[in-house]
Tab-separated table of C-alpha atoms in Angstrom:
chain	number	residue	atom	x	y	z
A	1	UNK	CA	-0.121	-0.587	0.235
A	2	UNK	CA	1.060	2.881	-1.174
A	3	UNK	CA	1.472	6.145	1.413
A	4	UNK	CA	-1.441	8.093	1.396
A	5	UNK	CA	-3.073	6.449	-1.475
A	6	UNK	CA	-7.324	6.913	-2.315
A	7	UNK	CA	-10.157	4.806	-2.900
A	8	UNK	CA	-12.505	5.329	-3.785
A	9	UNK	CA	-14.059	2.172	-1.548
A	10	UNK	CA	-12.423	0.585	1.287
A	11	UNK	CA	-13.577	-2.944	1.783
A	12	UNK	CA	-12.580	-4.331	5.683
A	13	UNK	CA	-12.491	-7.949	6.086
A	14	UNK	CA	-12.663	-10.805	3.521
A	15	UNK	CA	-15.225	-13.097	4.674
A	16	UNK	CA	-18.469	-14.071	3.296
A	17	UNK	CA	-18.946	-10.093	3.336
A	18	UNK	CA	-15.893	-8.449	2.228
A	19	UNK	CA	-15.429	-10.409	-0.807
A	20	UNK	CA	-19.139	-10.572	-1.603
A	21	UNK	CA	-19.406	-6.605	-1.278
A	22	UNK	CA	-15.960	-6.923	-3.795
A	23	UNK	CA	-17.206	-8.700	-6.054
A	24	UNK	CA	-20.784	-6.408	-5.605
A	25	UNK	CA	-18.267	-3.276	-6.454
A	26	UNK	CA	-17.053	-4.323	-9.751
A	27	UNK	CA	-20.468	-4.909	-11.132
A	28	UNK	CA	-21.325	-1.492	-10.288
A	29	UNK	CA	-18.531	-0.734	-12.571
A	30	UNK	CA	-16.665	0.840	-9.644
A	31	UNK	CA	-13.089	-0.917	-9.289
A	32	UNK	CA	-11.295	2.380	-7.792
A	33	UNK	CA	-12.129	0.098	-4.409
A	34	UNK	CA	-9.797	-1.564	-2.042
A	35	UNK	CA	-9.921	-4.832	0.737
A	36	UNK	CA	-8.475	-4.558	3.691
A	37	UNK	CA	-7.530	-6.829	6.248
A	38	UNK	CA	-5.430	-8.427	8.802
A	39	UNK	CA	-3.673	-12.374	8.597
A	40	UNK	CA	-2.371	-13.310	5.047
A	41	UNK	CA	-5.597	-15.222	3.595
A	42	UNK	CA	-9.201	-14.172	2.639
A	43	UNK	CA	-11.731	-16.638	4.156
A	44	UNK	CA	-12.811	-14.106	6.803
A	45	UNK	CA	-13.582	-16.892	9.899
A	46	UNK	CA	-13.991	-20.281	7.947
A	47	UNK	CA	-10.139	-19.093	7.728
A	48	UNK	CA	-9.674	-18.597	11.630
A	49	UNK	CA	-11.888	-22.204	12.481
A	50	UNK	CA	-9.700	-24.877	11.553
A	51	UNK	CA	-10.649	-26.799	14.817
A	52	UNK	CA	-11.774	-30.570	14.517
A	53	UNK	CA	-14.368	-31.215	13.396
A	54	UNK	CA	-15.428	-27.297	11.635
A	55	UNK	CA	-17.802	-27.150	9.515
A	56	UNK	CA	-21.047	-25.208	8.729
A	57	UNK	CA	-24.759	-26.087	10.015
A	58	UNK	CA	-27.012	-24.144	7.152
A	59	UNK	CA	-26.884	-26.489	4.025
A	60	UNK	CA	-24.408	-26.258	1.297
A	61	UNK	CA	-25.921	-24.743	-1.799
A	62	UNK	CA	-27.618	-22.053	0.723
A	63	UNK	CA	-24.168	-21.265	1.782
A	64	UNK	CA	-22.856	-19.567	-0.994
A	65	UNK	CA	-23.392	-16.618	-2.614
A	66	UNK	CA	-26.286	-17.169	-5.764
A	67	UNK	CA	-24.204	-15.094	-7.385
A	68	UNK	CA	-21.926	-17.888	-7.928
A	69	UNK	CA	-22.820	-21.537	-7.146
A	70	UNK	CA	-21.315	-24.212	-6.511
A	71	UNK	CA	-22.280	-27.823	-7.757
A	72	UNK	CA	-19.473	-29.476	-6.508
A	73	UNK	CA	-20.377	-29.354	-2.398
A	74	UNK	CA	-18.968	-32.594	-1.040
A	75	UNK	CA	-21.397	-32.922	1.184
A	76	UNK	CA	-24.941	-31.633	2.626
A	77	UNK	CA	-23.339	-29.865	5.153
A	78	UNK	CA	-19.914	-28.790	3.959
A	79	UNK	CA	-16.869	-28.547	6.539
A	80	UNK	CA	-14.434	-26.027	7.129
A	81	UNK	CA	-11.913	-26.528	4.038
A	82	UNK	CA	-14.655	-26.697	2.203
A	83	UNK	CA	-15.735	-23.664	2.475
A	84	UNK	CA	-12.598	-22.261	2.961
A	85	UNK	CA	-11.117	-23.418	-0.348
A	86	UNK	CA	-14.708	-21.758	-1.984
A	87	UNK	CA	-13.657	-17.938	-1.238
A	88	UNK	CA	-10.664	-18.770	-2.795
A	89	UNK	CA	-12.443	-19.980	-5.469
A	90	UNK	CA	-14.535	-16.611	-5.342
A	91	UNK	CA	-11.910	-14.468	-4.770
A	92	UNK	CA	-10.119	-15.258	-7.963
A	93	UNK	CA	-13.029	-16.187	-10.867
A	94	UNK	CA	-14.441	-12.705	-9.890
A	95	UNK	CA	-11.289	-11.171	-10.673
A	96	UNK	CA	-10.397	-10.103	-6.756
A	97	UNK	CA	-6.393	-10.550	-6.161
A	98	UNK	CA	-5.694	-7.310	-7.405
A	99	UNK	CA	-8.240	-5.140	-4.734
A	100	UNK	CA	-7.027	-7.577	-1.864
A	101	UNK	CA	-4.816	-6.236	1.188
A	102	UNK	CA	-3.460	-8.618	3.524
A	103	UNK	CA	-0.985	-7.798	7.148
A	104	UNK	CA	-3.261	-4.675	7.160
A	105	UNK	CA	-5.660	-4.925	9.785
A	106	UNK	CA	-7.030	-1.601	10.098
A	107	UNK	CA	-6.022	0.904	13.669
A	108	UNK	CA	-7.998	3.511	13.999
A	109	UNK	CA	-10.334	6.109	11.151
A	110	UNK	CA	-11.348	9.860	11.613
A	111	UNK	CA	-14.399	10.991	9.679
A	112	UNK	CA	-12.743	14.100	7.668
A	113	UNK	CA	-15.486	16.808	7.456
A	114	UNK	CA	-14.070	19.500	5.293
A	115	UNK	CA	-12.546	17.041	2.585
A	116	UNK	CA	-16.015	13.908	3.266
A	117	UNK	CA	-13.163	11.077	2.869
A	118	UNK	CA	-12.127	8.759	5.843
A	119	UNK	CA	-8.780	8.945	6.655
A	120	UNK	CA	-7.159	5.033	7.554
A	121	UNK	CA	-4.634	4.319	9.222
A	122	UNK	CA	-3.715	0.337	9.013
A	123	UNK	CA	-0.556	-2.307	9.892
A	124	UNK	CA	0.413	-1.586	5.995
A	125	UNK	CA	0.066	1.715	5.715
A	126	UNK	CA	-1.527	5.203	6.345
A	127	UNK	CA	-4.935	5.465	2.683
A	128	UNK	CA	-7.865	7.438	2.500
A	129	UNK	CA	-11.294	6.700	1.163
A	130	UNK	CA	-14.905	8.160	-0.105
A	131	UNK	CA	-16.630	4.853	1.816
A	132	UNK	CA	-16.079	2.945	4.059
A	133	UNK	CA	-18.013	-1.111	3.818
A	134	UNK	CA	-17.173	-2.792	7.537
A	135	UNK	CA	-17.359	-6.434	6.669
A	136	UNK	CA	-15.350	-7.630	9.849
A	137	UNK	CA	-18.098	-10.008	11.280
A	138	UNK	CA	-19.742	-10.449	14.089
A	139	UNK	CA	-17.823	-13.736	14.828
A	140	UNK	CA	-14.130	-12.343	14.191
A	141	UNK	CA	-12.767	-11.370	17.780
A	142	UNK	CA	-12.669	-14.608	20.090
A	143	UNK	CA	-13.991	-13.933	23.584
A	144	UNK	CA	-12.264	-15.910	26.769
A	145	UNK	CA	-14.234	-15.040	30.774
A	146	UNK	CA	-10.878	-13.644	33.081
A	147	UNK	CA	-10.759	-16.210	34.563
A	148	UNK	CA	-10.002	-15.641	38.387
A	149	UNK	CA	-6.539	-17.370	38.201
A	150	UNK	CA	-5.985	-18.549	35.317
A	151	UNK	CA	-2.517	-17.042	35.230
A	152	UNK	CA	-1.420	-20.065	37.725
A	153	UNK	CA	-2.285	-22.694	34.930
A	154	UNK	CA	0.489	-23.619	32.988
A	155	UNK	CA	0.060	-26.018	30.729
A	156	UNK	CA	-1.873	-25.002	27.234
A	157	UNK	CA	-4.946	-23.295	26.598
A	158	UNK	CA	-6.261	-21.539	23.828
A	159	UNK	CA	-9.816	-20.440	22.404
A	160	UNK	CA	-11.226	-22.759	18.936
A	161	UNK	CA	-11.290	-19.892	16.892
A	162	UNK	CA	-6.718	-19.745	17.668
A	163	UNK	CA	-6.771	-24.131	18.044
A	164	UNK	CA	-3.395	-24.665	18.600
A	165	UNK	CA	-2.244	-27.565	15.316
A	166	UNK	CA	0.984	-27.514	17.123
A	167	UNK	CA	-0.346	-28.966	20.321
A	168	UNK	CA	-0.856	-32.583	19.995
A	169	UNK	CA	-4.774	-33.870	22.294
A	170	UNK	CA	-3.634	-36.957	21.779
A	171	UNK	CA	-3.560	-38.592	25.817
A	172	UNK	CA	-3.876	-35.604	27.195
A	173	UNK	CA	-6.569	-34.667	30.256
A	174	UNK	CA	-8.322	-31.713	27.991
A	175	UNK	CA	-11.095	-29.557	29.726
A	176	UNK	CA	-13.778	-28.184	27.665
A	177	UNK	CA	-16.127	-25.048	27.911
A	178	UNK	CA	-18.537	-24.247	26.742
A	179	UNK	CA	-21.132	-25.375	24.967
A	180	UNK	CA	-21.892	-23.789	21.502
A	181	UNK	CA	-21.687	-24.296	18.166
A	182	UNK	CA	-17.896	-25.139	17.856
A	183	UNK	CA	-17.819	-27.638	21.162
A	184	UNK	CA	-20.184	-29.596	20.346
A	185	UNK	CA	-18.329	-30.172	16.679
A	186	UNK	CA	-14.780	-30.137	18.862
A	187	UNK	CA	-16.321	-32.891	21.396
A	188	UNK	CA	-17.199	-36.000	19.542
A	189	UNK	CA	-14.285	-34.780	17.016
A	190	UNK	CA	-10.924	-34.826	20.003
A	191	UNK	CA	-12.794	-37.922	22.130
A	192	UNK	CA	-11.127	-40.844	20.879
A	193	UNK	CA	-8.028	-39.484	21.534
A	194	UNK	CA	-8.137	-37.636	25.339
A	195	UNK	CA	-6.823	-38.997	28.129
A	196	UNK	CA	-9.841	-36.748	29.854
A	197	UNK	CA	-11.919	-34.669	27.782
A	198	UNK	CA	-13.949	-32.039	30.707
A	199	UNK	CA	-17.072	-30.244	29.369
A	200	UNK	CA	-18.329	-27.322	31.829
A	201	UNK	CA	-21.067	-26.893	30.874
A	202	UNK	CA	-23.673	-23.649	31.570
A	203	UNK	CA	-26.356	-23.294	30.155
A	204	UNK	CA	-26.977	-27.449	27.602
A	205	UNK	CA	-28.097	-26.252	23.932
A	206	UNK	CA	-30.880	-28.331	21.846
A	207	UNK	CA	-28.930	-30.199	20.297
A	208	UNK	CA	-30.861	-32.238	17.284
A	209	UNK	CA	-29.793	-33.958	14.558
A	210	UNK	CA	-27.999	-33.602	11.450
A	211	UNK	CA	-29.502	-35.160	8.582
A	212	UNK	CA	-25.394	-35.155	6.303
A	213	UNK	CA	-24.395	-37.005	3.354
A	214	UNK	CA	-22.261	-37.072	0.549
A	215	UNK	CA	-23.562	-35.328	-2.002
A	216	UNK	CA	-22.748	-38.116	-5.095
A	217	UNK	CA	-21.281	-37.331	-7.872
A	218	UNK	CA	-24.249	-38.492	-10.032
A	219	UNK	CA	-25.748	-35.282	-8.500
A	220	UNK	CA	-22.511	-32.635	-8.799
A	221	UNK	CA	-23.137	-34.147	-12.095
A	222	UNK	CA	-26.217	-33.069	-12.578
A	223	UNK	CA	-25.930	-29.463	-11.555
A	224	UNK	CA	-22.964	-29.147	-13.227
A	225	UNK	CA	-25.181	-30.467	-17.110
A	226	UNK	CA	-28.449	-28.120	-15.203
A	227	UNK	CA	-27.348	-25.304	-13.222
A	228	UNK	CA	-30.823	-24.969	-12.635
A	229	UNK	CA	-30.944	-27.608	-10.716
A	230	UNK	CA	-28.811	-26.021	-8.696
A	231	UNK	CA	-30.800	-23.076	-7.960
A	232	UNK	CA	-34.555	-25.402	-7.546
A	233	UNK	CA	-31.819	-27.040	-4.832
A	234	UNK	CA	-31.749	-24.136	-3.259
A	235	UNK	CA	-34.351	-22.289	-3.430
A	236	UNK	CA	-36.385	-25.168	-1.982
A	237	UNK	CA	-34.001	-25.137	0.836
A	238	UNK	CA	-34.266	-21.357	1.277
A	239	UNK	CA	-38.658	-22.191	0.376
A	240	UNK	CA	-38.353	-24.557	4.226
A	241	UNK	CA	-36.623	-22.034	6.702
A	242	UNK	CA	-38.806	-19.431	5.817
A	243	UNK	CA	-41.811	-21.005	5.928
A	244	UNK	CA	-40.233	-21.679	9.587
A	245	UNK	CA	-39.019	-18.679	10.750
A	246	UNK	CA	-42.503	-17.348	11.788
A	247	UNK	CA	-42.542	-19.853	14.358
A	248	UNK	CA	-40.196	-18.650	16.196
A	249	UNK	CA	-41.382	-14.564	15.732
A	250	UNK	CA	-44.571	-14.749	16.267
A	251	UNK	CA	-45.500	-18.247	17.515
A	252	UNK	CA	-42.583	-19.480	20.046
A	253	UNK	CA	-45.655	-22.202	21.382
A	254	UNK	CA	-45.291	-24.044	17.779
A	255	UNK	CA	-42.249	-25.166	18.956
A	256	UNK	CA	-43.684	-27.426	21.210
A	257	UNK	CA	-43.604	-29.824	18.964
A	258	UNK	CA	-40.126	-29.371	18.166
A	259	UNK	CA	-38.524	-29.580	21.146
A	260	UNK	CA	-40.211	-33.092	21.711
A	261	UNK	CA	-38.290	-34.585	19.351
A	262	UNK	CA	-35.134	-32.868	20.909
A	263	UNK	CA	-35.724	-34.182	24.484
A	264	UNK	CA	-36.204	-38.126	22.121
A	265	UNK	CA	-32.965	-36.650	20.437
A	266	UNK	CA	-31.420	-36.651	23.705
A	267	UNK	CA	-32.677	-40.150	25.177
A	268	UNK	CA	-32.170	-42.231	22.511
A	269	UNK	CA	-28.161	-41.567	23.192
A	270	UNK	CA	-27.932	-40.550	27.214
A	271	UNK	CA	-29.538	-43.841	29.010
A	272	UNK	CA	-27.497	-42.202	32.120
A	273	UNK	CA	-31.169	-40.379	34.315
A	274	UNK	CA	-28.115	-38.015	36.007
A	275	UNK	CA	-26.749	-37.178	33.239
A	276	UNK	CA	-29.374	-37.114	31.221
A	277	UNK	CA	-30.690	-34.264	32.981
A	278	UNK	CA	-28.073	-32.320	32.745
A	279	UNK	CA	-27.702	-32.449	28.869
A	280	UNK	CA	-31.903	-31.234	28.869
A	281	UNK	CA	-31.969	-27.598	28.431
A	282	UNK	CA	-35.294	-25.891	31.181
A	283	UNK	CA	-35.727	-23.201	27.807
A	284	UNK	CA	-37.907	-22.995	24.917
A	285	UNK	CA	-36.214	-24.259	21.951
A	286	UNK	CA	-35.212	-21.724	19.820
A	287	UNK	CA	-33.816	-19.705	22.248
A	288	UNK	CA	-30.470	-20.359	21.416
A	289	UNK	CA	-28.951	-21.679	18.476
A	290	UNK	CA	-30.647	-24.763	18.458
A	291	UNK	CA	-28.063	-26.710	17.232
A	292	UNK	CA	-27.322	-30.131	14.960
A	293	UNK	CA	-24.794	-33.009	15.726
A	294	UNK	CA	-24.974	-37.121	15.714
A	295	UNK	CA	-22.110	-37.083	17.804
A	296	UNK	CA	-21.732	-34.102	20.189
A	297	UNK	CA	-24.548	-36.218	22.736
A	298	UNK	CA	-22.481	-40.453	21.983
A	299	UNK	CA	-19.106	-38.635	22.642
A	300	UNK	CA	-20.647	-37.926	26.235
A	301	UNK	CA	-21.770	-40.803	27.286
A	302	UNK	CA	-17.681	-42.378	26.567
A	303	UNK	CA	-16.374	-43.225	29.670
A	304	UNK	CA	-13.405	-40.750	29.624
A	305	UNK	CA	-16.182	-37.851	29.392
A	306	UNK	CA	-17.894	-36.183	32.823
A	307	UNK	CA	-20.113	-33.161	32.077
A	308	UNK	CA	-19.791	-30.402	34.547
A	309	UNK	CA	-23.143	-28.484	34.672
A	310	UNK	CA	-22.399	-25.823	36.596
A	311	UNK	CA	-19.898	-24.090	35.336
A	312	UNK	CA	-16.197	-23.161	35.392
A	313	UNK	CA	-15.603	-21.399	38.113
A	314	UNK	CA	-11.672	-20.796	38.762
A	315	UNK	CA	-8.415	-22.221	38.393
A	316	UNK	CA	-5.611	-22.454	40.959
A	317	UNK	CA	-2.956	-23.819	39.328
A	318	UNK	CA	-3.355	-27.081	37.119
A	319	UNK	CA	-6.951	-27.864	39.033
A	320	UNK	CA	-10.326	-26.227	37.163
A	321	UNK	CA	-12.798	-25.335	40.041
A	322	UNK	CA	-15.981	-25.993	39.103
A	323	UNK	CA	-19.046	-23.291	40.519
A	324	UNK	CA	-20.453	-26.845	42.002
A	325	UNK	CA	-17.293	-27.641	43.819
A	326	UNK	CA	-16.622	-30.470	41.822
A	327	UNK	CA	-12.510	-30.245	40.611
A	328	UNK	CA	-10.394	-32.063	37.306
A	329	UNK	CA	-6.914	-31.622	36.513
A	330	UNK	CA	-6.427	-30.809	33.429
A	331	UNK	CA	-2.924	-30.146	31.019
A	332	UNK	CA	-5.143	-28.211	28.492
A	333	UNK	CA	-8.329	-25.620	27.778
A	334	UNK	CA	-10.080	-24.787	25.139
A	335	UNK	CA	-12.046	-22.052	24.992
A	336	UNK	CA	-15.647	-22.575	22.604
A	337	UNK	CA	-16.864	-19.291	24.743
A	338	UNK	CA	-17.670	-17.163	21.971
A	339	UNK	CA	-16.935	-13.867	20.444
A	340	UNK	CA	-17.571	-10.541	20.652
A	341	UNK	CA	-20.329	-10.161	19.195
A	342	UNK	CA	-22.331	-6.851	20.304
A	343	UNK	CA	-19.945	-4.978	21.710
A	344	UNK	CA	-17.801	-5.903	17.958
A	345	UNK	CA	-13.671	-4.110	18.507
A	346	UNK	CA	-13.554	-1.873	15.098
A	347	UNK	CA	-16.357	-0.581	16.492
A	348	UNK	CA	-13.327	1.210	18.773
A	349	UNK	CA	-11.904	2.212	15.460
A	350	UNK	CA	-14.762	3.534	14.109
A	351	UNK	CA	-14.030	8.516	15.040
A	352	UNK	CA	-17.221	9.997	13.190
A	353	UNK	CA	-18.602	13.434	13.124
A	354	UNK	CA	-18.533	14.320	16.244
A	355	UNK	CA	-15.637	13.270	16.928
A	356	UNK	CA	-17.102	9.963	19.353
A	357	UNK	CA	-16.161	7.020	18.124
A	358	UNK	CA	-18.077	3.960	17.004
A	359	UNK	CA	-18.071	2.306	20.531
A	360	UNK	CA	-18.620	4.604	22.133
A	361	UNK	CA	-22.429	5.860	20.112
A	362	UNK	CA	-23.146	2.373	21.232
A	363	UNK	CA	-22.834	2.125	24.349
A	364	UNK	CA	-25.355	1.741	25.209
A	365	UNK	CA	-26.236	-0.709	22.151
A	366	UNK	CA	-25.852	-1.347	18.085
A	367	UNK	CA	-28.262	0.622	16.818
A	368	UNK	CA	-28.176	1.009	12.677
A	369	UNK	CA	-30.422	2.539	9.951
A	370	UNK	CA	-31.662	-0.433	7.957
A	371	UNK	CA	-28.902	-3.224	9.898
A	372	UNK	CA	-26.232	-0.718	7.886
A	373	UNK	CA	-26.020	2.839	8.546
A	374	UNK	CA	-25.173	4.500	12.042
A	375	UNK	CA	-25.467	8.325	12.553
A	376	UNK	CA	-22.716	10.199	12.531
A	377	UNK	CA	-20.673	7.899	10.481
A	378	UNK	CA	-21.350	9.349	7.041
A	379	UNK	CA	-20.218	7.208	3.798
A	380	UNK	CA	-19.924	4.030	6.639
A	381	UNK	CA	-21.200	0.831	5.715
A	382	UNK	CA	-22.079	-2.966	8.019
A	383	UNK	CA	-21.959	-5.960	6.031
A	384	UNK	CA	-23.897	-7.983	8.923
A	385	UNK	CA	-24.927	-5.002	10.861
A	386	UNK	CA	-26.883	-5.008	14.483
A	387	UNK	CA	-29.957	-7.641	13.747
A	388	UNK	CA	-29.110	-8.703	10.684
A	389	UNK	CA	-28.494	-11.506	12.589
A	390	UNK	CA	-31.009	-15.399	11.585
A	391	UNK	CA	-32.151	-17.921	13.457
A	392	UNK	CA	-33.001	-20.649	11.621
A	393	UNK	CA	-31.007	-19.862	8.005
A	394	UNK	CA	-28.103	-18.786	6.446
A	395	UNK	CA	-26.838	-15.135	6.605
A	396	UNK	CA	-25.804	-15.839	2.999
A	397	UNK	CA	-28.858	-14.130	2.482
A	398	UNK	CA	-28.705	-11.660	4.665
A	399	UNK	CA	-25.736	-10.499	2.901
A	400	UNK	CA	-26.587	-9.821	-0.457
A	401	UNK	CA	-29.341	-8.655	0.333
A	402	UNK	CA	-26.945	-5.486	2.376
A	403	UNK	CA	-25.296	-5.986	-1.008
A	404	UNK	CA	-28.108	-4.610	-2.543
A	405	UNK	CA	-28.470	-1.450	-0.706
A	406	UNK	CA	-24.580	-0.835	-1.311
A	407	UNK	CA	-25.144	-0.771	-4.644
A	408	UNK	CA	-28.193	2.436	-3.931
A	409	UNK	CA	-25.948	3.595	-2.074
A	410	UNK	CA	-23.319	4.225	-4.546
A	411	UNK	CA	-25.454	4.842	-7.007
A	412	UNK	CA	-27.329	7.106	-5.434
A	413	UNK	CA	-23.269	9.162	-4.836
A	414	UNK	CA	-22.890	9.268	-8.248
A	415	UNK	CA	-26.670	10.697	-8.656
A	416	UNK	CA	-25.488	13.555	-6.498
A	417	UNK	CA	-22.387	14.067	-7.532
A	418	UNK	CA	-19.271	16.153	-6.333
A	419	UNK	CA	-18.295	15.016	-3.293
A	420	UNK	CA	-20.879	14.738	-0.677
A	421	UNK	CA	-21.059	12.143	1.221
A	422	UNK	CA	-24.426	10.635	3.197
A	423	UNK	CA	-25.188	10.205	7.037
A	424	UNK	CA	-28.437	8.932	8.281
A	425	UNK	CA	-31.220	11.114	10.269
A	426	UNK	CA	-30.570	10.075	13.978
A	427	UNK	CA	-34.917	9.624	13.714
A	428	UNK	CA	-34.607	7.411	10.554
A	429	UNK	CA	-31.942	5.029	12.939
A	430	UNK	CA	-34.317	5.704	16.047
A	431	UNK	CA	-37.908	5.325	14.035
A	432	UNK	CA	-35.696	2.059	12.532
A	433	UNK	CA	-35.009	-0.274	15.584
A	434	UNK	CA	-38.441	1.397	17.585
A	435	UNK	CA	-39.867	-1.109	15.065
A	436	UNK	CA	-37.218	-3.840	14.928
A	437	UNK	CA	-36.869	-3.231	18.398
A	438	UNK	CA	-41.081	-3.817	18.694
A	439	UNK	CA	-41.803	-7.089	16.647
A	440	UNK	CA	-37.993	-8.604	19.128
A	441	UNK	CA	-40.793	-9.009	21.974
A	442	UNK	CA	-42.419	-11.503	21.343
A	443	UNK	CA	-40.112	-13.395	19.310
A	444	UNK	CA	-38.524	-16.709	21.377
A	445	UNK	CA	-35.039	-15.371	21.402
A	446	UNK	CA	-36.816	-13.169	23.698
A	447	UNK	CA	-39.348	-14.573	24.903
A	448	UNK	CA	-37.619	-18.464	25.465
A	449	UNK	CA	-35.877	-17.789	28.470
A	450	UNK	CA	-32.555	-18.551	28.357
A	451	UNK	CA	-29.228	-15.859	28.334
A	452	UNK	CA	-27.523	-15.832	24.775
A	453	UNK	CA	-25.252	-14.920	23.488
A	454	UNK	CA	-27.722	-12.422	20.572
A	455	UNK	CA	-27.830	-10.178	23.688
A	456	UNK	CA	-26.423	-7.163	24.944
A	457	UNK	CA	-24.695	-6.565	28.299
A	458	UNK	CA	-28.150	-4.012	28.834
A	459	UNK	CA	-30.248	-7.837	27.836
A	460	UNK	CA	-31.219	-6.011	24.507
A	461	UNK	CA	-31.778	-7.750	21.384
A	462	UNK	CA	-29.313	-6.143	18.374
A	463	UNK	CA	-28.597	-9.021	16.786
A	464	UNK	CA	-31.345	-11.148	15.275
A	465	UNK	CA	-33.537	-9.997	13.173
A	466	UNK	CA	-37.512	-10.697	13.421
A	467	UNK	CA	-38.625	-11.640	10.178
A	468	UNK	CA	-38.058	-13.683	7.197
A	469	UNK	CA	-34.822	-12.810	4.495
A	470	UNK	CA	-37.531	-11.733	2.073
A	471	UNK	CA	-38.713	-8.744	4.543
A	472	UNK	CA	-35.645	-8.076	5.053
A	473	UNK	CA	-33.964	-8.041	1.136
A	474	UNK	CA	-37.006	-5.803	1.164
A	475	UNK	CA	-36.257	-3.407	3.305
A	476	UNK	CA	-32.674	-3.153	2.099
A	477	UNK	CA	-33.498	-3.243	-2.110
A	478	UNK	CA	-32.502	0.810	-2.389
A	479	UNK	CA	-31.729	3.837	0.032
A	480	UNK	CA	-33.790	6.400	0.636
A	481	UNK	CA	-32.474	9.933	0.548
A	482	UNK	CA	-35.457	10.228	3.198
A	483	UNK	CA	-34.132	8.955	5.659
A	484	UNK	CA	-30.049	10.736	4.799
A	485	UNK	CA	-28.644	13.908	5.729
A	486	UNK	CA	-26.858	15.116	2.400
A	487	UNK	CA	-23.572	16.978	3.423
A	488	UNK	CA	-21.171	18.592	0.507
A	489	UNK	CA	-17.541	19.776	1.115
A	490	UNK	CA	-17.410	23.150	1.572
A	491	UNK	CA	-16.313	25.489	-1.389
A	492	UNK	CA	-12.837	27.294	-1.230
A	493	UNK	CA	-12.846	31.059	0.778
A	494	UNK	CA	-13.752	33.536	-1.999
A	495	UNK	CA	-11.800	36.855	-1.441
A	496	UNK	CA	-14.882	39.352	-0.905
A	497	UNK	CA	-15.226	42.190	-2.623
A	498	UNK	CA	-14.594	46.487	-1.816
A	499	UNK	CA	-16.254	47.202	1.479
A	500	UNK	CA	-18.498	43.976	1.106
A	501	UNK	CA	-17.921	41.180	4.264
A	502	UNK	CA	-16.243	37.637	3.974
A	503	UNK	CA	-18.523	34.954	3.856
A	504	UNK	CA	-18.278	30.923	4.098
A	505	UNK	CA	-20.442	28.071	3.011
A	506	UNK	CA	-21.590	25.454	5.434
A	507	UNK	CA	-22.398	21.452	4.333
A	508	UNK	CA	-25.619	21.585	3.323
A	509	UNK	CA	-27.744	19.634	5.453
A	510	UNK	CA	-30.506	18.462	3.991
A	511	UNK	CA	-32.429	15.280	0.805
């Protein structure tokens, strides 16, 4: 990166959101952009999460771009290595390599109100951009709890998203902290090799069978020869999930049947009544993300596995102590404790028009307009922003909707001409968030009786979208200029005529 380089658009991150934004910009005729990536390769969370058993819980043909179908997915639910390879393929096929800037972690970005551009400081240099698209993703910065006494532990410690592949777990006593989507994949993958595995469970998840299988060569051949069959398969997967949304968002009581099926799934694999009681949730299914696995419960029933159902309280040397007083001597600790979702670290590095960081602006909870833009941060857009997450379908659908919004945002700036910027009006942001939160009140995520990572420190759900993907796509189809203030750069001062007072044109506001 050259010193003081200027681009029209700077995209931050090269996961699904960042690469998708890059493809869409090129399709809109925008080629003056860079993709800033802190690592040395593309892939985002599918690069960082390489733990044993890592795979997606959304069907492959739905967890891929509609504009980049892959007829050769090897399984109905693909593993991490295949998804990462798909993203590398997207970067190649759509000619994105020349736009990528690796090892360029964003350290700070500040809005220049005079020039109407962003000043961006990265690990590889500085640059300016007219528009910033933040696609860092909510599952990018691991969260490790501050456990009392962790500094006394002399063994191996790492987070699931920072897996130490050089450390051999075979024959070791291992503690797994957490029972989220990563943990239920890691536990059965390492259980046969470790001497003893202790799972510290704060809250049990609801786990349903994973209907996974290899996709046959004949199916792949058919998808290659007749592309519409791939589209039909994707459409069917999408439609089924759209029909499920009402139970999550309006009628959580309809999830009772699913809950009974989940209890049967536990009973089939866990014969010990005491262990079964530990693993049975006491909240409505769907309140936390429903997890998929055929191997998690059988692994927990093995003789070399212990389940501590009270969570980890403290560490004393090599001894881990649960909240119920139970103890376990371990050689290694694996944290499967999630990510900074409602307090994304990138927010501390974005300084807006009023000199405040995005983190300061969001101190009482994340808020945005249509999940994309934030008041006081002109020409800044986020992919997978507040209240754009899903509890039962593919995030790629939401990302593509936001790419539509990005495309129209660029078009609106072109129509305005000159040096212009769009700053969402606080009233528009307030109105949008009020509607979202009102709809959220009756959803299973707010009424299901659990404490999930969907909720922020104030107990407000700033993560999930309380509707269908179709509704969100309609809401983000175009930019409504009535929801924005239009900013224009001040004109250069003109020397006053003799005897006249000097005046200065200020920033214009108004749609």
